[in-house]
CSV table of C-alpha atoms (C1' of nucleotides) in Angstrom, one decimal:
chain,number,residue,atom,x,y,z
A,1,MET,CA,-1.4,-9.9,-12.0
A,2,PRO,CA,1.8,-8.4,-11.0
A,3,GLU,CA,4.3,-10.7,-9.3
A,4,LEU,CA,7.8,-10.0,-8.3
A,5,PRO,CA,9.2,-9.4,-11.8
A,6,GLU,CA,6.4,-7.1,-12.8
A,7,VAL,CA,6.6,-5.1,-9.6
A,8,GLU,CA,10.4,-4.9,-10.0
A,9,THR,CA,10.1,-3.7,-13.6
A,10,ILE,CA,7.6,-0.9,-12.6
A,11,ALA,CA,9.7,0.2,-9.7
A,12,SER,CA,12.9,0.4,-11.7
A,13,GLN,CA,11.2,2.2,-14.5
A,14,LEU,CA,9.8,4.8,-12.1
A,15,ARG,CA,13.3,5.4,-10.9
A,16,GLU,CA,14.5,5.7,-14.5
A,17,ARG,CA,11.8,8.2,-15.2
A,18,GLY,CA,13.2,10.4,-12.4
A,19,VAL,CA,10.4,10.0,-9.9
A,20,GLU,CA,12.9,9.7,-7.0
A,21,GLY,CA,13.8,13.1,-5.6
A,22,LYS,CA,10.5,14.7,-6.8
A,23,GLU,CA,8.2,16.5,-4.5
A,24,ILE,CA,4.5,15.5,-4.2
A,25,LEU,CA,2.6,18.7,-5.1
A,26,SER,CA,-1.0,17.3,-5.0
A,27,VAL,CA,-2.9,14.0,-4.9
A,28,LYS,CA,-6.2,13.2,-6.5
A,29,VAL,CA,-8.0,10.1,-5.3
A,30,ASN,CA,-10.7,8.7,-7.5
A,31,TRP,CA,-11.3,5.5,-5.6
A,32,ALA,CA,-11.1,6.0,-1.9
A,33,PRO,CA,-11.0,2.4,-0.8
A,34,THR,CA,-7.5,2.2,-2.3
A,35,ILE,CA,-6.1,4.3,0.6
A,36,GLU,CA,-8.2,2.9,3.5
A,37,PRO,CA,-8.3,3.3,6.4
A,38,TYR,CA,-7.2,6.9,5.7
A,39,THR,CA,-9.7,9.4,4.4
A,40,VAL,CA,-8.7,11.3,1.2
A,41,ALA,CA,-8.2,14.4,3.3
A,42,GLN,CA,-5.9,12.7,5.8
A,43,PHE,CA,-3.9,10.9,3.1
A,44,SER,CA,-3.5,14.0,1.0
A,45,SER,CA,-2.3,16.2,3.9
A,46,ALA,CA,0.2,13.5,5.0
A,47,VAL,CA,1.9,13.2,1.6
A,48,THR,CA,1.5,16.6,0.0
A,49,GLY,CA,4.8,18.6,0.3
A,50,THR,CA,6.9,15.5,1.0
A,51,THR,CA,9.6,14.3,-1.4
A,52,ILE,CA,9.9,10.8,-2.7
A,53,ASP,CA,13.4,9.9,-1.6
A,54,GLN,CA,13.6,6.4,-2.7
A,55,ILE,CA,11.6,3.7,-4.6
A,56,SER,CA,12.2,0.1,-3.7
A,57,ARG,CA,10.6,-3.4,-3.8
A,58,VAL,CA,10.2,-6.2,-1.4
A,59,GLY,CA,8.2,-9.2,-2.6
A,60,LYS,CA,5.2,-7.8,-4.4
A,61,TRP,CA,5.3,-4.6,-2.4
A,62,MET,CA,6.5,-1.3,-3.8
A,63,LEU,CA,8.0,1.1,-1.2
A,64,PHE,CA,8.1,4.9,-1.7
A,65,ALA,CA,10.2,6.3,1.1
A,66,LEU,CA,9.0,9.8,1.8
A,67,SER,CA,11.0,12.7,3.3
A,68,SER,CA,8.5,12.9,6.2
A,69,GLY,CA,9.9,9.6,7.4
A,70,GLN,CA,6.8,7.7,6.5
A,71,THR,CA,6.7,5.1,3.7
A,72,LEU,CA,4.0,4.7,1.1
A,73,MET,CA,3.7,1.0,0.5
A,74,VAL,CA,1.8,0.0,-2.7
A,75,HIS,CA,0.5,-3.5,-3.5
A,76,LEU,CA,-0.8,-3.8,-7.1
A,77,ARG,CA,-2.8,-7.0,-6.4
A,78,MET,CA,-4.4,-8.2,-9.6
A,79,ALA,CA,-4.4,-5.3,-11.9
A,80,GLY,CA,-2.6,-2.3,-10.6
A,81,SER,CA,0.0,-0.5,-12.6
A,82,PHE,CA,1.8,2.9,-12.8
A,83,ALA,CA,2.0,5.2,-15.8
A,84,MET,CA,3.4,8.6,-16.5
A,85,GLU,CA,0.6,9.4,-19.0
A,86,GLN,CA,-3.1,9.7,-18.5
A,87,GLY,CA,-5.2,6.6,-19.2
A,88,SER,CA,-8.4,5.0,-18.3
A,89,HIS,CA,-9.1,3.7,-14.8
A,90,ASP,CA,-6.6,6.1,-13.2
A,91,ARG,CA,-7.6,5.7,-9.5
A,92,ILE,CA,-5.0,8.0,-8.0
A,93,ILE,CA,-3.2,10.9,-9.7
A,94,VAL,CA,-0.1,12.3,-8.1
A,95,LYS,CA,1.3,15.6,-9.4
A,96,LEU,CA,5.0,15.9,-8.9
A,97,SER,CA,7.6,18.7,-9.2
A,98,ASP,CA,9.3,19.3,-12.5
A,99,GLY,CA,6.1,18.7,-14.4
A,100,LEU,CA,5.9,14.9,-13.8
A,101,THR,CA,2.6,13.2,-13.0
A,102,LEU,CA,2.2,9.7,-11.7
A,103,TYR,CA,-0.9,7.8,-12.7
A,104,TYR,CA,-1.9,4.8,-10.6
A,105,ARG,CA,-4.1,2.7,-12.8
A,106,ASP,CA,-6.2,-0.2,-11.4
A,107,THR,CA,-9.1,-1.6,-13.4
A,108,ARG,CA,-10.2,-4.1,-10.8
A,109,LYS,CA,-9.7,-1.8,-7.8
A,110,PHE,CA,-8.0,-4.4,-5.7
A,111,GLY,CA,-4.7,-2.6,-5.2
A,112,ARG,CA,-4.0,-0.9,-1.9
A,113,TRP,CA,-1.8,2.0,-0.7
A,114,LYS,CA,-0.6,1.9,2.8
A,115,LEU,CA,1.0,4.8,4.5
A,116,VAL,CA,3.1,3.5,7.4
A,117,ASP,CA,5.6,4.9,9.9
A,118,ASP,CA,7.6,1.7,9.8
A,119,PRO,CA,7.6,-0.7,6.8
A,120,GLN,CA,8.3,-3.6,9.1
A,121,THR,CA,4.7,-3.5,10.3
A,122,ILE,CA,3.9,-5.1,6.9
A,123,LEU,CA,7.2,-6.7,5.9
A,124,SER,CA,7.6,-8.6,9.1
A,125,LYS,CA,4.7,-10.8,7.9
A,126,LEU,CA,6.6,-11.8,4.8
A,127,GLY,CA,9.1,-14.5,4.3
A,128,PRO,CA,12.4,-13.6,2.7
A,129,ASP,CA,12.2,-12.0,-0.8
A,130,ALA,CA,12.9,-14.8,-3.3
A,131,LEU,CA,15.8,-12.8,-4.9
A,132,THR,CA,17.7,-11.8,-1.8
A,133,ARG,CA,20.4,-13.6,0.0
A,134,ARG,CA,18.1,-14.1,3.0
A,135,PHE,CA,16.3,-16.7,0.8
A,136,THR,CA,18.8,-19.6,1.1
A,137,LEU,CA,18.5,-23.2,0.1
A,138,ALA,CA,18.8,-24.3,3.7
A,139,TYR,CA,15.9,-22.0,4.8
A,140,PHE,CA,13.8,-23.2,1.9
A,141,SER,CA,14.4,-26.9,2.4
A,142,GLU,CA,13.6,-26.7,6.1
A,143,ALA,CA,10.5,-24.7,5.5
A,144,MET,CA,9.2,-27.3,3.0
A,145,LYS,CA,10.3,-30.4,5.1
A,146,LYS,CA,8.6,-29.2,8.3
A,147,ARG,CA,5.3,-28.8,6.6
A,148,HIS,CA,3.0,-31.4,5.2
A,149,ARG,CA,1.2,-29.5,2.4
A,150,MET,CA,0.9,-29.5,-1.3
A,151,ILE,CA,4.0,-27.8,-2.8
A,152,LYS,CA,2.2,-25.2,-5.0
A,153,PRO,CA,0.2,-23.4,-2.3
A,154,LEU,CA,3.3,-23.4,-0.1
A,155,ILE,CA,5.5,-21.6,-2.6
A,156,LEU,CA,2.7,-19.1,-3.2
A,157,ASP,CA,2.5,-18.4,0.5
A,158,GLN,CA,4.1,-15.0,0.9
A,159,GLY,CA,4.8,-15.7,4.6
A,160,ILE,CA,7.3,-18.4,3.5
A,161,VAL,CA,8.9,-16.8,0.4
A,162,ALA,CA,7.8,-13.5,-1.0
A,163,GLY,CA,7.4,-12.8,-4.7
A,164,LEU,CA,6.0,-15.8,-6.5
A,165,GLY,CA,2.5,-15.6,-7.9
A,166,ASN,CA,0.5,-18.1,-10.0
A,167,ILE,CA,2.5,-17.7,-13.2
A,168,TYR,CA,6.0,-18.0,-11.8
A,169,ALA,CA,4.9,-20.8,-9.4
A,170,ASP,CA,3.7,-22.9,-12.3
A,171,GLU,CA,6.8,-22.0,-14.2
A,172,ALA,CA,9.2,-22.9,-11.4
A,173,LEU,CA,7.4,-26.3,-10.8
A,174,TRP,CA,7.5,-27.1,-14.5
A,175,GLU,CA,11.2,-26.1,-14.7
A,176,SER,CA,12.1,-28.4,-11.8
A,177,LYS,CA,9.8,-31.2,-13.0
A,178,ILE,CA,7.8,-31.3,-9.8
A,179,HIS,CA,4.0,-32.0,-9.8
A,180,PRO,CA,2.1,-29.1,-8.1
A,181,GLU,CA,0.3,-31.5,-5.8
A,182,ARG,CA,3.4,-33.2,-4.3
A,183,LEU,CA,3.5,-32.9,-0.6
A,184,SER,CA,6.2,-30.6,0.6
A,185,ASP,CA,7.8,-33.1,3.0
A,186,SER,CA,8.0,-35.8,0.2
A,187,LEU,CA,10.5,-33.8,-1.9
A,188,SER,CA,14.0,-35.1,-2.0
A,189,ASP,CA,17.0,-32.9,-1.3
A,190,ALA,CA,17.7,-32.9,-5.1
A,191,GLU,CA,14.2,-31.9,-5.9
A,192,LEU,CA,14.2,-29.1,-3.3
A,193,ALA,CA,17.5,-27.8,-4.7
A,194,ALA,CA,16.1,-27.9,-8.2
A,195,LEU,CA,13.0,-26.1,-7.2
A,196,TYR,CA,14.9,-23.5,-5.3
A,197,LYS,CA,17.1,-22.9,-8.3
A,198,ALA,CA,14.1,-22.8,-10.6
A,199,ILE,CA,12.3,-20.2,-8.5
A,200,LYS,CA,15.3,-17.8,-8.8
A,201,GLN,CA,15.8,-18.6,-12.4
A,202,VAL,CA,12.2,-17.9,-13.6
A,203,LEU,CA,12.0,-14.7,-11.6
A,204,LYS,CA,15.2,-13.4,-12.9
A,205,LEU,CA,14.2,-14.2,-16.5
A,206,GLY,CA,10.9,-12.4,-15.9
A,207,ILE,CA,12.8,-9.3,-14.8
A,208,LYS,CA,15.2,-9.5,-17.7
A,209,ASN,CA,12.2,-9.6,-20.0
A,210,ARG,CA,10.4,-6.8,-18.1
A,211,GLY,CA,7.5,-8.9,-17.0
A,212,THR,CA,4.9,-11.2,-18.3
A,213,SER,CA,1.8,-9.9,-20.1
A,214,LEU,CA,-0.8,-12.5,-21.2
A,215,GLY,CA,-3.3,-10.6,-23.3
A,216,GLY,CA,-4.2,-7.2,-24.6
A,217,GLY,CA,-6.9,-6.1,-22.2
A,218,LYS,CA,-7.2,-3.5,-19.6
A,219,THR,CA,-6.6,-5.9,-16.7
A,220,ASN,CA,-3.4,-7.0,-18.2
A,221,TYR,CA,0.1,-6.1,-17.0
A,222,ARG,CA,1.7,-3.1,-18.6
A,223,GLN,CA,5.1,-1.5,-18.2
A,224,VAL,CA,5.2,2.1,-17.2
A,225,ASP,CA,5.2,3.2,-20.9
A,226,GLY,CA,2.2,1.0,-21.6
A,227,ASP,CA,4.0,-1.7,-23.4
A,228,SER,CA,3.4,-5.4,-22.7
A,229,GLY,CA,6.1,-7.3,-20.9
A,230,GLY,CA,8.4,-9.4,-23.0
A,231,ASN,CA,8.4,-12.6,-21.0
A,232,ARG,CA,5.4,-14.2,-22.6
A,233,GLY,CA,7.5,-16.1,-25.1
A,234,GLU,CA,9.5,-17.7,-22.2
A,235,VAL,CA,6.4,-19.1,-20.4
A,236,LYS,CA,6.5,-22.8,-20.6
A,237,ALA,CA,3.4,-23.9,-18.6
A,238,TYR,CA,1.1,-21.2,-17.3
A,239,GLY,CA,-1.9,-20.7,-19.5
A,240,LYS,CA,-0.7,-23.3,-22.0
A,241,SER,CA,-3.0,-26.3,-21.2
A,242,GLY,CA,-3.8,-28.3,-24.3
A,243,LYS,CA,-0.5,-27.4,-25.9
A,244,PRO,CA,2.5,-29.7,-26.1
A,245,CYS,CA,5.1,-29.6,-23.4
A,246,VAL,CA,8.2,-28.1,-25.0
A,247,ARG,CA,10.3,-30.6,-23.1
A,248,CYS,CA,8.6,-33.9,-23.7
A,249,LYS,CA,5.8,-33.1,-26.2
A,250,LYS,CA,3.0,-34.5,-24.1
A,251,THR,CA,-0.1,-32.4,-23.7
A,252,LEU,CA,-0.1,-29.9,-20.8
A,253,GLU,CA,-3.1,-30.2,-18.4
A,254,LYS,CA,-5.0,-27.8,-16.3
A,255,ILE,CA,-6.2,-28.6,-12.8
A,256,VAL,CA,-7.3,-26.6,-9.7
A,257,VAL,CA,-4.9,-26.7,-6.8
A,258,ALA,CA,-5.8,-24.8,-3.7
A,259,GLN,CA,-8.4,-22.8,-5.6
A,260,ARG,CA,-5.9,-21.7,-8.2
A,261,GLY,CA,-5.8,-22.7,-11.9
A,262,THR,CA,-2.7,-24.8,-12.4
A,263,THR,CA,-1.1,-25.9,-15.6
A,264,PHE,CA,1.5,-28.7,-15.6
A,265,CYS,CA,2.9,-31.5,-17.7
A,266,PRO,CA,1.5,-34.9,-16.6
A,267,ALA,CA,4.4,-36.7,-18.1
A,268,CYS,CA,7.5,-34.9,-16.9
A,269,GLN,CA,6.3,-33.4,-13.7
A,270,VAL,CA,6.3,-36.5,-11.5
A,271,THR,CA,4.0,-37.2,-8.6
B,1,DG,C1',-8.5,-27.1,3.4
B,2,DA,C1',-12.3,-24.6,1.2
B,3,DA,C1',-15.4,-20.9,0.0
B,4,DG,C1',-16.7,-16.3,-0.4
B,5,DA,C1',-15.5,-11.4,-0.8
B,6,DC,C1',-13.5,-7.6,-3.2
B,7,DC,C1',-14.0,-5.6,-8.8
B,8,DT,C1',-14.0,-5.2,-13.9
B,9,DG,C1',-13.3,-6.9,-18.4
B,10,DC,C1',-11.9,-10.5,-21.6
B,11,DT,C1',-12.7,-14.9,-23.8
B,12,DA,C1',-15.2,-18.9,-25.0
C,1,DT,C1',-23.9,-15.0,-21.0
C,2,DA,C1',-21.2,-17.7,-18.0
C,3,DG,C1',-16.8,-18.5,-16.4
C,4,DC,C1',-12.4,-17.0,-15.5
C,5,DA,C1',-8.3,-13.9,-14.3
C,6,DG,C1',-1.6,-12.2,-12.5
C,7,DG,C1',-3.8,-11.5,-5.2
C,8,DT,C1',-5.0,-11.5,-0.6
C,9,DC,C1',-8.1,-11.4,3.3
C,10,DT,C1',-11.9,-13.2,6.2
C,11,DT,C1',-14.7,-16.8,7.8
C,12,DC,C1',-15.9,-21.0,8.3
DNA sequence: GAAGACCTGCTA
DNA sequence: TAGCAGGTCTTC
């Protein structure tokens, strides 16, 4: 579920709620696989008494820099979220100083917390974050041209560019009028430039609207206060198969590309 | 590439 | 009740 805009929204809202600077008083783990390979006792003793100095984001990872020098890295995977109020499916509960409590909610239990000495052990496997200056058009173009794969799975590959998931990948391809099955080395310079621009554009719009929520269920993305994200109305392709393309009025189609559901416009996204 | 694994819950 | 879901990892 959460892609770059959703993770960014949650991270910034935790900062706004004053989580930075708070001390971790206690940790309750209700689903131990979340913190593997640590045991609950090991994890608890490593973080209790430390202060959360800074909260940041790289790709889809959230980073909590602790005063111990270690970094707690959280990946929300399909259904993870954070809240400051108790709810259902709270897998980890972190009591903080000043009466704050952090609830890590994760219906599907796919999310993972990694406690590391050096974030680079994880981040070095990622390509540049899509919204940083490290992600340049020159880098992107070369990465696409030197491979011979379908474009959609390539832009979903976090080792090439970090942050896109299934929603924003479909949106970026729709926006740049590129068919998801196009081979990466068949794209013209103009198409690569359009796609590069669209990737940044759809992610920024997602952040501006505080993320994309698709439905009302327990597996759906929620902001820290429990509200849905506001980006649903901006979605042009993802989840809209059978509906008319807002650009050309032809009916959007759904196919499977690299095992992922993929919605696109057969008329204006050219092969 | 593809398929299965990890999980629960919503939608058709 | 079956199929599918915003993600990633492992094993062919």
